[in-house]
Coordinates of C-alpha atoms in Angstrom, one line a residue:
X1 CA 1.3 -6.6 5.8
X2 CA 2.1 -3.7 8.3
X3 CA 1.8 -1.1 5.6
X4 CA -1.3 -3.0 3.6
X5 CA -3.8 -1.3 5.8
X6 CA -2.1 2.1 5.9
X7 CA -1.5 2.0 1.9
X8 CA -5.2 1.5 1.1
X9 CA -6.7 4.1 3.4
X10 CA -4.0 6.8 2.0
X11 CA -5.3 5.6 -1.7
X12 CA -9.3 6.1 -1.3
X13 CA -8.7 9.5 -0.3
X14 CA -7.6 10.4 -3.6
X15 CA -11.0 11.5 -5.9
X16 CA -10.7 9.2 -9.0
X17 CA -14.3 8.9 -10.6
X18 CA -13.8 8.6 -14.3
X19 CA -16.2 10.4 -16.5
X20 CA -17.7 9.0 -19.3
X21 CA -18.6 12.5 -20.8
X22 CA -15.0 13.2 -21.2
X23 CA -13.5 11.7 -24.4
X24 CA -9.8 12.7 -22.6
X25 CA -8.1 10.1 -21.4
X26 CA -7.8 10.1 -18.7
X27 CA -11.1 11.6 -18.3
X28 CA -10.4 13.3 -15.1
X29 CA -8.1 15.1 -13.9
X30 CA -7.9 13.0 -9.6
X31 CA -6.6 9.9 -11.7
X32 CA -3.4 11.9 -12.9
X33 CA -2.8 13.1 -9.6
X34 CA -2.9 9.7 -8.2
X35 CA -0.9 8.3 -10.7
X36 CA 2.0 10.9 -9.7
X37 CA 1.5 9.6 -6.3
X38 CA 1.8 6.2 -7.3
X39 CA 4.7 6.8 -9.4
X40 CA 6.3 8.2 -6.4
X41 CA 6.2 5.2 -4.7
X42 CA 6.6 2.9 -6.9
X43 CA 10.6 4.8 -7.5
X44 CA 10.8 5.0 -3.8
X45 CA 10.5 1.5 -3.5
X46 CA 13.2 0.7 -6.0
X47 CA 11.0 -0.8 -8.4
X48 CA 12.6 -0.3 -12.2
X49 CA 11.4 1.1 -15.6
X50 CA 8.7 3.1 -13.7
X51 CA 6.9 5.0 -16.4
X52 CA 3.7 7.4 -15.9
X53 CA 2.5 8.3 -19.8
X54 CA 0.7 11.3 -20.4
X55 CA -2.6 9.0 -21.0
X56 CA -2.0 7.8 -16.8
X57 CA -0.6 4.3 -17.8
X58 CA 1.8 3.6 -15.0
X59 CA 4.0 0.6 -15.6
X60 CA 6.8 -0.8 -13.4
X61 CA 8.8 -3.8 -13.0
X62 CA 10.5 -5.9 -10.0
X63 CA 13.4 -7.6 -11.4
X64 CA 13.6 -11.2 -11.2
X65 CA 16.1 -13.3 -9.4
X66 CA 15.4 -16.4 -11.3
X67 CA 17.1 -15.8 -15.1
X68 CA 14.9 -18.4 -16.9
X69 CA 11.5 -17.9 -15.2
X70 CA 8.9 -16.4 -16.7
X71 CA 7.6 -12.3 -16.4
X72 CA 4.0 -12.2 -15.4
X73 CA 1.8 -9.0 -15.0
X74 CA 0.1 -7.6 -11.9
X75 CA -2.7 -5.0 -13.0
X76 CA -5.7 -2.6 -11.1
X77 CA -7.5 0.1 -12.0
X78 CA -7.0 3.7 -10.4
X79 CA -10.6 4.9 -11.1
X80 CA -13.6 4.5 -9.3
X81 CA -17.1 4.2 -10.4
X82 CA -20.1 6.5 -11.3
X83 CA -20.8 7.4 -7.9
X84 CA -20.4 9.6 -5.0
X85 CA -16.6 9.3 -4.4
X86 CA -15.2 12.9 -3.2
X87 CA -13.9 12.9 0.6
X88 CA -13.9 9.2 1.0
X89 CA -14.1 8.7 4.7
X90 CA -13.6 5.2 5.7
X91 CA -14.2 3.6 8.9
X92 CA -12.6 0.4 10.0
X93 CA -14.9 -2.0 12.5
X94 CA -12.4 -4.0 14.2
X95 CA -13.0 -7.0 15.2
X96 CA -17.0 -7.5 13.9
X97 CA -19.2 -9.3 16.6
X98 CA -22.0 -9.4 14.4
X99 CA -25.8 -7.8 13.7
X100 CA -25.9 -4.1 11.6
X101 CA -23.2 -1.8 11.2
X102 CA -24.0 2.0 11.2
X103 CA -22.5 3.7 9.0
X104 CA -21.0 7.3 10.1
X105 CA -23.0 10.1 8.0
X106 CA -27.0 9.9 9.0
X107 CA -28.9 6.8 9.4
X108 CA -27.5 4.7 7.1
X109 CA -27.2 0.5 7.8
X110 CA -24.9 -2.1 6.7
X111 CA -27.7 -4.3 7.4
X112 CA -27.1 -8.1 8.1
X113 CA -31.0 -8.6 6.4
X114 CA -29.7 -7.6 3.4
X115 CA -26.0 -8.6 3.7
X116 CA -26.1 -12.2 4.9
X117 CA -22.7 -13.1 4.1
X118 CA -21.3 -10.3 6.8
X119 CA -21.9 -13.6 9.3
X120 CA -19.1 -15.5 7.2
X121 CA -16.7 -12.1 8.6
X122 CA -17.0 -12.7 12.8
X123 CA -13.9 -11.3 14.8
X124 CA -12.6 -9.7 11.3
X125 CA -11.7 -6.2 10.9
X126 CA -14.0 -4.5 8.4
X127 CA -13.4 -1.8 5.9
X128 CA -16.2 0.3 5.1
X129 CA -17.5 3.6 4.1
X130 CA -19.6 6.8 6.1
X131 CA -22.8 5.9 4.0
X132 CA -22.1 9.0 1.5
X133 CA -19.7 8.0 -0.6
X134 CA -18.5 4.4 -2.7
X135 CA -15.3 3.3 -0.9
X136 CA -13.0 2.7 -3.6
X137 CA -12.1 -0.4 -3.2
X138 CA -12.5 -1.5 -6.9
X139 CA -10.2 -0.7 -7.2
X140 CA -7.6 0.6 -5.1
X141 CA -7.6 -2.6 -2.3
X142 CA -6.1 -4.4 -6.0
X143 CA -3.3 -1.6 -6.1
X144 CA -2.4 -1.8 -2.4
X145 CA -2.2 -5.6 -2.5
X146 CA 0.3 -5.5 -5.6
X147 CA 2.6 -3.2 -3.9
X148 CA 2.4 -4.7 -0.5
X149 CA 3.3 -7.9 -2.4
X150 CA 5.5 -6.3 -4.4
X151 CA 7.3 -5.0 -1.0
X152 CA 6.9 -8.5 0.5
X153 CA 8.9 -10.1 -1.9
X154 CA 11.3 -7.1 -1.9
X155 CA 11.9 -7.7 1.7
X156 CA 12.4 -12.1 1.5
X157 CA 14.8 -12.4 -1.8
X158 CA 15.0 -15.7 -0.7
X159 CA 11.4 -16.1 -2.6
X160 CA 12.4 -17.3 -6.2
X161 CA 10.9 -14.9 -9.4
X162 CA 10.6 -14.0 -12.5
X163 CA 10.3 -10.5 -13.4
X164 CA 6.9 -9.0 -12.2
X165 CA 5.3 -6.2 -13.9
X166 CA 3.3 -4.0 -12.6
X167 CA 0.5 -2.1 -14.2
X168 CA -2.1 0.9 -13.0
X169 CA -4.7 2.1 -15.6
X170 CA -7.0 4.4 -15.5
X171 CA -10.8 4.9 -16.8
X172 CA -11.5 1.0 -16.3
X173 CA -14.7 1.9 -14.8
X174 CA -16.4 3.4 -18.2
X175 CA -14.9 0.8 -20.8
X176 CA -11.9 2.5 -21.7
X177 CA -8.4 1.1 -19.2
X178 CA -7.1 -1.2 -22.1
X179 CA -7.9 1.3 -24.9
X180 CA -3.9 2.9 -24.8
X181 CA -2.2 -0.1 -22.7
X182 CA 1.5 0.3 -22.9
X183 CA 2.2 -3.4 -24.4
X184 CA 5.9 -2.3 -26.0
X185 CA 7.0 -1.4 -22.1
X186 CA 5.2 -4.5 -20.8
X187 CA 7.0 -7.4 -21.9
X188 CA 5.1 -9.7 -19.5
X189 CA 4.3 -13.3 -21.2
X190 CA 0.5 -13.4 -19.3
X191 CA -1.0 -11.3 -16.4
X192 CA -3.8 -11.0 -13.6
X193 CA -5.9 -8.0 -12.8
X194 CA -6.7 -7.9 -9.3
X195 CA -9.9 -6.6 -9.9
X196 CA -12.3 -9.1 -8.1
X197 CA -14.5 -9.6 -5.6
X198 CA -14.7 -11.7 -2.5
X199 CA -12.1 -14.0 -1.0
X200 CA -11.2 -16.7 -3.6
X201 CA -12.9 -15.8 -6.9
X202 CA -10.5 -16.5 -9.9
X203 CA -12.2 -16.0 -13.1
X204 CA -11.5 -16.2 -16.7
X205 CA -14.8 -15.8 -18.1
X206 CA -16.9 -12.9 -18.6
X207 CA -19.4 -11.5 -20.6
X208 CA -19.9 -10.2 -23.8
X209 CA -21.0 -6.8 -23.6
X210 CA -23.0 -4.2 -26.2
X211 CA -24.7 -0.8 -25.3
X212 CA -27.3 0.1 -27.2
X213 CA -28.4 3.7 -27.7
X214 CA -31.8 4.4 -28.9
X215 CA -33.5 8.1 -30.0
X216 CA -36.8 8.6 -30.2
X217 CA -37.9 11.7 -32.3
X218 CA -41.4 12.9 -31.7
X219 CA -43.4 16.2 -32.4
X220 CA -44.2 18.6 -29.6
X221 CA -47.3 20.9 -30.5
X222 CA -49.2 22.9 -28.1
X223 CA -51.7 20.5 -25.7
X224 CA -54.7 22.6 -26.5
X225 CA -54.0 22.2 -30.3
X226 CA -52.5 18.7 -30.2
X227 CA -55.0 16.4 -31.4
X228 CA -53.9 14.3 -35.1
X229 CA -51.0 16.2 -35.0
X230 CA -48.5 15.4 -30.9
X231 CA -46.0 12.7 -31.0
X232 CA -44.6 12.3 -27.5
X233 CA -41.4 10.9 -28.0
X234 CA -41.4 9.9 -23.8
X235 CA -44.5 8.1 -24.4
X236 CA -43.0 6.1 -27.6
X237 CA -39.7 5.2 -25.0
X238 CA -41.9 4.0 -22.3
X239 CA -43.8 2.0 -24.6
X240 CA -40.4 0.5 -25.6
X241 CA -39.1 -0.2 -22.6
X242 CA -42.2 -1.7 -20.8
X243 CA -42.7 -4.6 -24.1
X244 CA -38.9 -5.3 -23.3
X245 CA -38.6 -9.2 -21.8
X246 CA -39.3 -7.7 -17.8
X247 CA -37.1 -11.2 -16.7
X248 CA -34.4 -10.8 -18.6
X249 CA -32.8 -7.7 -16.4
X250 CA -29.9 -7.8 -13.6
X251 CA -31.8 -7.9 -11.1
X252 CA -33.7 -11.5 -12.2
X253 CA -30.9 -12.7 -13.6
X254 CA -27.4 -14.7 -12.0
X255 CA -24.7 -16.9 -12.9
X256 CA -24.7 -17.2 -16.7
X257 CA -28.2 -15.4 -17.5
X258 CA -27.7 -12.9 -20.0
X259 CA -30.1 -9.6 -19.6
X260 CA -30.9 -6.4 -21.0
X261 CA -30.2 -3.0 -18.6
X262 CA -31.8 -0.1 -19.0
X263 CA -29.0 1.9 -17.7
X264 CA -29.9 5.7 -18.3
X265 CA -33.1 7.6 -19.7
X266 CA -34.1 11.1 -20.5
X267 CA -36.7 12.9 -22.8
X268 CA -38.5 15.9 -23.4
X269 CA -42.0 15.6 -25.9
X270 CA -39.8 16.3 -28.7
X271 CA -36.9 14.1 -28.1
X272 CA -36.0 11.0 -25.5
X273 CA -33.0 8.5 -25.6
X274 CA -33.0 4.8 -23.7
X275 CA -29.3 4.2 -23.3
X276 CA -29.1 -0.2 -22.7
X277 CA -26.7 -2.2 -21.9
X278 CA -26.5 -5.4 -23.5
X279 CA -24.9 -8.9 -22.1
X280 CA -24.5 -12.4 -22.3
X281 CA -21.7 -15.0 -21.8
X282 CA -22.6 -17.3 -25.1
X283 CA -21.8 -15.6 -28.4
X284 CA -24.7 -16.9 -30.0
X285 CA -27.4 -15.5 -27.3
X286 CA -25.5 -12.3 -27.4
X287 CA -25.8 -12.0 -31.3
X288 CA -29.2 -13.0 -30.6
X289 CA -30.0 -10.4 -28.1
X290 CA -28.3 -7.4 -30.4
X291 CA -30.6 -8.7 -33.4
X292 CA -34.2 -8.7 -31.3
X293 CA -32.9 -5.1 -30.1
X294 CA -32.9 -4.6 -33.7
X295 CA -36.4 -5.9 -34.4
X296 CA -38.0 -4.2 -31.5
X297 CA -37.0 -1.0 -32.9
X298 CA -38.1 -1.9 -36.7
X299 CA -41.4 -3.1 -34.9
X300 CA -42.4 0.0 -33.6
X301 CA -41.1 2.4 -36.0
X302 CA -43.9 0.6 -38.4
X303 CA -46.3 1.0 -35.8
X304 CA -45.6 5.0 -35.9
X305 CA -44.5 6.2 -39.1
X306 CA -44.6 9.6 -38.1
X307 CA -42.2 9.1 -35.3
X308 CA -38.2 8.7 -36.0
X309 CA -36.3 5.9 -34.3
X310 CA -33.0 5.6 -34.2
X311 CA -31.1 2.7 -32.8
X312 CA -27.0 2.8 -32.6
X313 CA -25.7 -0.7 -31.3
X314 CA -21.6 -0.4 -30.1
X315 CA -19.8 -4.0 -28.7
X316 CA -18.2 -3.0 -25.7
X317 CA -15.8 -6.3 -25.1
X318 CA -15.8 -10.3 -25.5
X319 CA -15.7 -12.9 -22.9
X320 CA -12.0 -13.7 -22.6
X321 CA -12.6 -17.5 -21.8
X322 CA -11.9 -18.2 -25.8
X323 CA -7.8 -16.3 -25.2
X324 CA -7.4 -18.1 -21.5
X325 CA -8.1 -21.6 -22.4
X326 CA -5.0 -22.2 -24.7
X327 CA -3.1 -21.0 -21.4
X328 CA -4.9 -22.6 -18.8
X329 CA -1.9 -23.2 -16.8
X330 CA -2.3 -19.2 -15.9
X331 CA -5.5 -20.5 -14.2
X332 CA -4.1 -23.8 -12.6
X333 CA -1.3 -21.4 -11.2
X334 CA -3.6 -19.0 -9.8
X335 CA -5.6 -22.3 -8.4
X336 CA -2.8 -23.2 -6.4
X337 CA -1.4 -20.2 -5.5
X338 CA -4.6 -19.4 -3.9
X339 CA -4.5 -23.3 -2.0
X340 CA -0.9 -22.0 -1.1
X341 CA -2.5 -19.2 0.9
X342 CA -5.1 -21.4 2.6
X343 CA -7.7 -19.9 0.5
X344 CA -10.4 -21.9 -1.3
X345 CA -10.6 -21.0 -5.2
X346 CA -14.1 -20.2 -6.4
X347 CA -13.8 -20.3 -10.0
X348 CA -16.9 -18.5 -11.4
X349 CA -17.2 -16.3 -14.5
X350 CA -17.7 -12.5 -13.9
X351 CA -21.1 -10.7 -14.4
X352 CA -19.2 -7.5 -16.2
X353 CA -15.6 -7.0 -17.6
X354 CA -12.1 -6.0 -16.6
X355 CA -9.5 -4.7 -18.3
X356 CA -8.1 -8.2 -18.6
X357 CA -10.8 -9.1 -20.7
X358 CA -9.4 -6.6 -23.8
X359 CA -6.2 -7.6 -22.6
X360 CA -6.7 -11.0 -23.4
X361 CA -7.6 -10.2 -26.9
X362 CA -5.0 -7.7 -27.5
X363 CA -2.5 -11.0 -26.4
X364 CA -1.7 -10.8 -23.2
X365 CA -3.9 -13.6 -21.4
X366 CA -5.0 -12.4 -18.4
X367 CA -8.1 -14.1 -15.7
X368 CA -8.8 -11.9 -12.8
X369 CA -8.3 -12.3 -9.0
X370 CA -10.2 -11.4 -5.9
X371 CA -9.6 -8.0 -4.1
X372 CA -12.0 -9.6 -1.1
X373 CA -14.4 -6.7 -1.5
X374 CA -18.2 -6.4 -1.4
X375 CA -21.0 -4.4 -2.5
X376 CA -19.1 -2.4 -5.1
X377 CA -20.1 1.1 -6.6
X378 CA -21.8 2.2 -3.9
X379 CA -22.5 3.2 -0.2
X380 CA -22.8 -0.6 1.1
X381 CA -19.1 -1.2 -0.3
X382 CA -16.6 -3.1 2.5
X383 CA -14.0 -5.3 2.4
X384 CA -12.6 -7.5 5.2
X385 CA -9.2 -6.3 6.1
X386 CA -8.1 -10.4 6.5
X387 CA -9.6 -10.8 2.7
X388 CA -6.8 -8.2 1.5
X389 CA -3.8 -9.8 3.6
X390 CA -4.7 -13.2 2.3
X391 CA -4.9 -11.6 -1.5
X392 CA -1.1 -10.1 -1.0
X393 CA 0.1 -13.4 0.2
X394 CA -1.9 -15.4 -3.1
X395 CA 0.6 -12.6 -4.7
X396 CA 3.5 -13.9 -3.3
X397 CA 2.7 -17.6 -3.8
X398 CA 1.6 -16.8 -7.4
X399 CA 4.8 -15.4 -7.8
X400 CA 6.6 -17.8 -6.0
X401 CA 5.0 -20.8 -8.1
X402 CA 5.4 -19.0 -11.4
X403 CA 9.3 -18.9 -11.2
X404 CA 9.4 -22.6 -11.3
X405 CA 6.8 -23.0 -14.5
X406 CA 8.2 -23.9 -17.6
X407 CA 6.6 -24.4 -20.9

């Protein structure tokens, strides 16, 4: 635990934002350089069969002490998300006594109106950012609990394991971290990303997910000659996107409410693009929801002829809970391993993805586990210093418990 703190404020310094322009993988350049670093580390430590590909896959392995037990993974993602995230500048608030928390840069609030749950962290030691950048913690507080468990159970080998694999990926932040996973050098018989959010979540369901690209192609003719003859392609988008469902969106919609987000828009008269994403945990209500994206589209490009309308529908990933339940003793282990710790498991499905969700799919079954971060992807992001230590030692007792499983 002494180096837990010191290893996560070292990582967020490194710029990682993936780039979803970039068809490279990975698609920028900070993610290589902190996969070196990593790599680095991970040798120093002693760990085994450390490989960094060209793509930024870093794998790595602790050798086992129990011959029969089982290899699991551990896996995070190196990149952060699409927002501010160059000269990260954390600030730790030790022991929090309550009421807003300034944040360094200008007059931004961590305000306890808008963040009731800050009440549930009295007397803990809070992470958080200056209020001009993301923090980083999805998903770097995962990487520095794996290797401070990983050095953990370096330091007792009187803890019984299997092998434990170790996994870094980049780009997981725009769809892409299991698109080139090294399965040949990861012989791992299940895994966990550790890629979640507050103390205690264990999850392994999550939604199906679609984006849904739509082109509107108008006319642009000069305003004082217009008349019979315009067709403002912004106009036709708007028109779209206000006779979408206006309930059906993230922000009216929780637990296992599917929605449609509009996500990205931009036009001139000539030519405008909606760029949606699509989601829902039930396979049926998701094929449902790709097939009235369809209709809308046919609806209106008979209501304007002259216009051209293009829709381009792409699935993203599948909720995972249909390659976990054969395994549910993954789950059950990650249940008690967290009851181990003294932590309470909240098993709820995840409103997004993880890697471990094309994981899963590809054959190596893999739920997710909390990081004890908040407010991801933006200014607001903290995490609880006590959240982290009490993730590393689930590590350590998922570890523990796994060498004695048997099938």
């Amino acid at each position: 635990m002494d180096t837990l703190l010191e290893r996560f404020l070292r990582y967020v310094t490194f710029h990682t934002r993936s780039d979803a322009t970039n068809p490279a993988c990975p698609s920028s350049e900070g993610q290589l350089i902190f996969a070196r670093a990593l790599q680095d580390e991970m040798q120093q430590m002693g760990l085994t069969r450390v490989t960094l590909d060209e793509h930024g896959y870093l794998t790595g392995c602790l050798p086992g002490n129990q011959p029969d037990a089982p290899a699991i993974g551990l896996i995070a993602h190196m990149d952060t998300a699409d927002y501010e995230a160059e000269q990260v500048v954390p600030q730790l608030i030790e022991h929090y006594q309550g009421g807003d928390i300034c944040l360094g840069k200008g007059d931004e609030v961590l305000a306890i109106r808008d963040y009731r749950f800050l009440k549930n962290y009295l007397g803990q030691d809070l992470i958080t950012t200056d209020g001009t950048t993301l923090l980083g913690a999805d998903d770097k507080a995962g990487i520095a609990e794996i290797l401070s468990a990983i050095a953990h159970l370096q330091a007792h080998p009187e803890i019984p394991r299997g092998d434990v694999w170790v996994g870094f990926t980049p780009d997981e932040e725009i769809g892409r971290g299991a698109d080139r996973f090294p399965l040949d050098r990861f012989p791992a018989r299940w895994a966990y990303t550790v890629d979640g959010g507050e103390l205690g979540e264990l999850e392994y369901e999550n939604f199906n997910a679609a984006s849904a690209n739509l082109r509107f192609v108008g006319n642009n003719v000069h305003p004082g000659t217009a008349k019979g003859s315009m067709i403002n392609s912004q106009t036709l988008a708007a028109r779209f996107h206000a006779a979408m469902p206006a309930g059906q969106t993230p922000e009216c919609t929780q637990g296992y409410e599917g929605f449609f987000h509009l996500a990205q828009m931009s036009g001139t008269v000539e030519e405008s693009t909606l760029h949606y994403i699509i989601r829902d945990f039930d396979d049926e209500h998701f094929a449902a929801r790709k097939a009235e994206m369809q209709s809308r589209v046919a609806a209106m490009q008979a209501e304007y002829p002259k216009a051209r309308i293009e829709l381009t529908l792409t699935d993203s990933y599948r909720n995972m809970r249909s390659q976990i339940e054969p395994h549910m003793h993954i789950v059950e282990l990650a249940r008690a391993a967290m009851e181990a710790a003294d932590v309470e498991p909240k098993i709820k499905p995840i409103r997004g993805g993880t890697d471990g969700a094309r994981l899963s799919f590809m054959g190596l079954p893999c739920p997710n586990l909390f990081t004890g971060g908040h407010n991801f992807h933006g200014k607001h992001e903290f995490i609880p210093l006590q959240s982290m230590e009490k993730a590393v030692a689930t590590l350590v007792e998922l570890v523990r418990l796994t060498s004695a499983w048997r099938a």
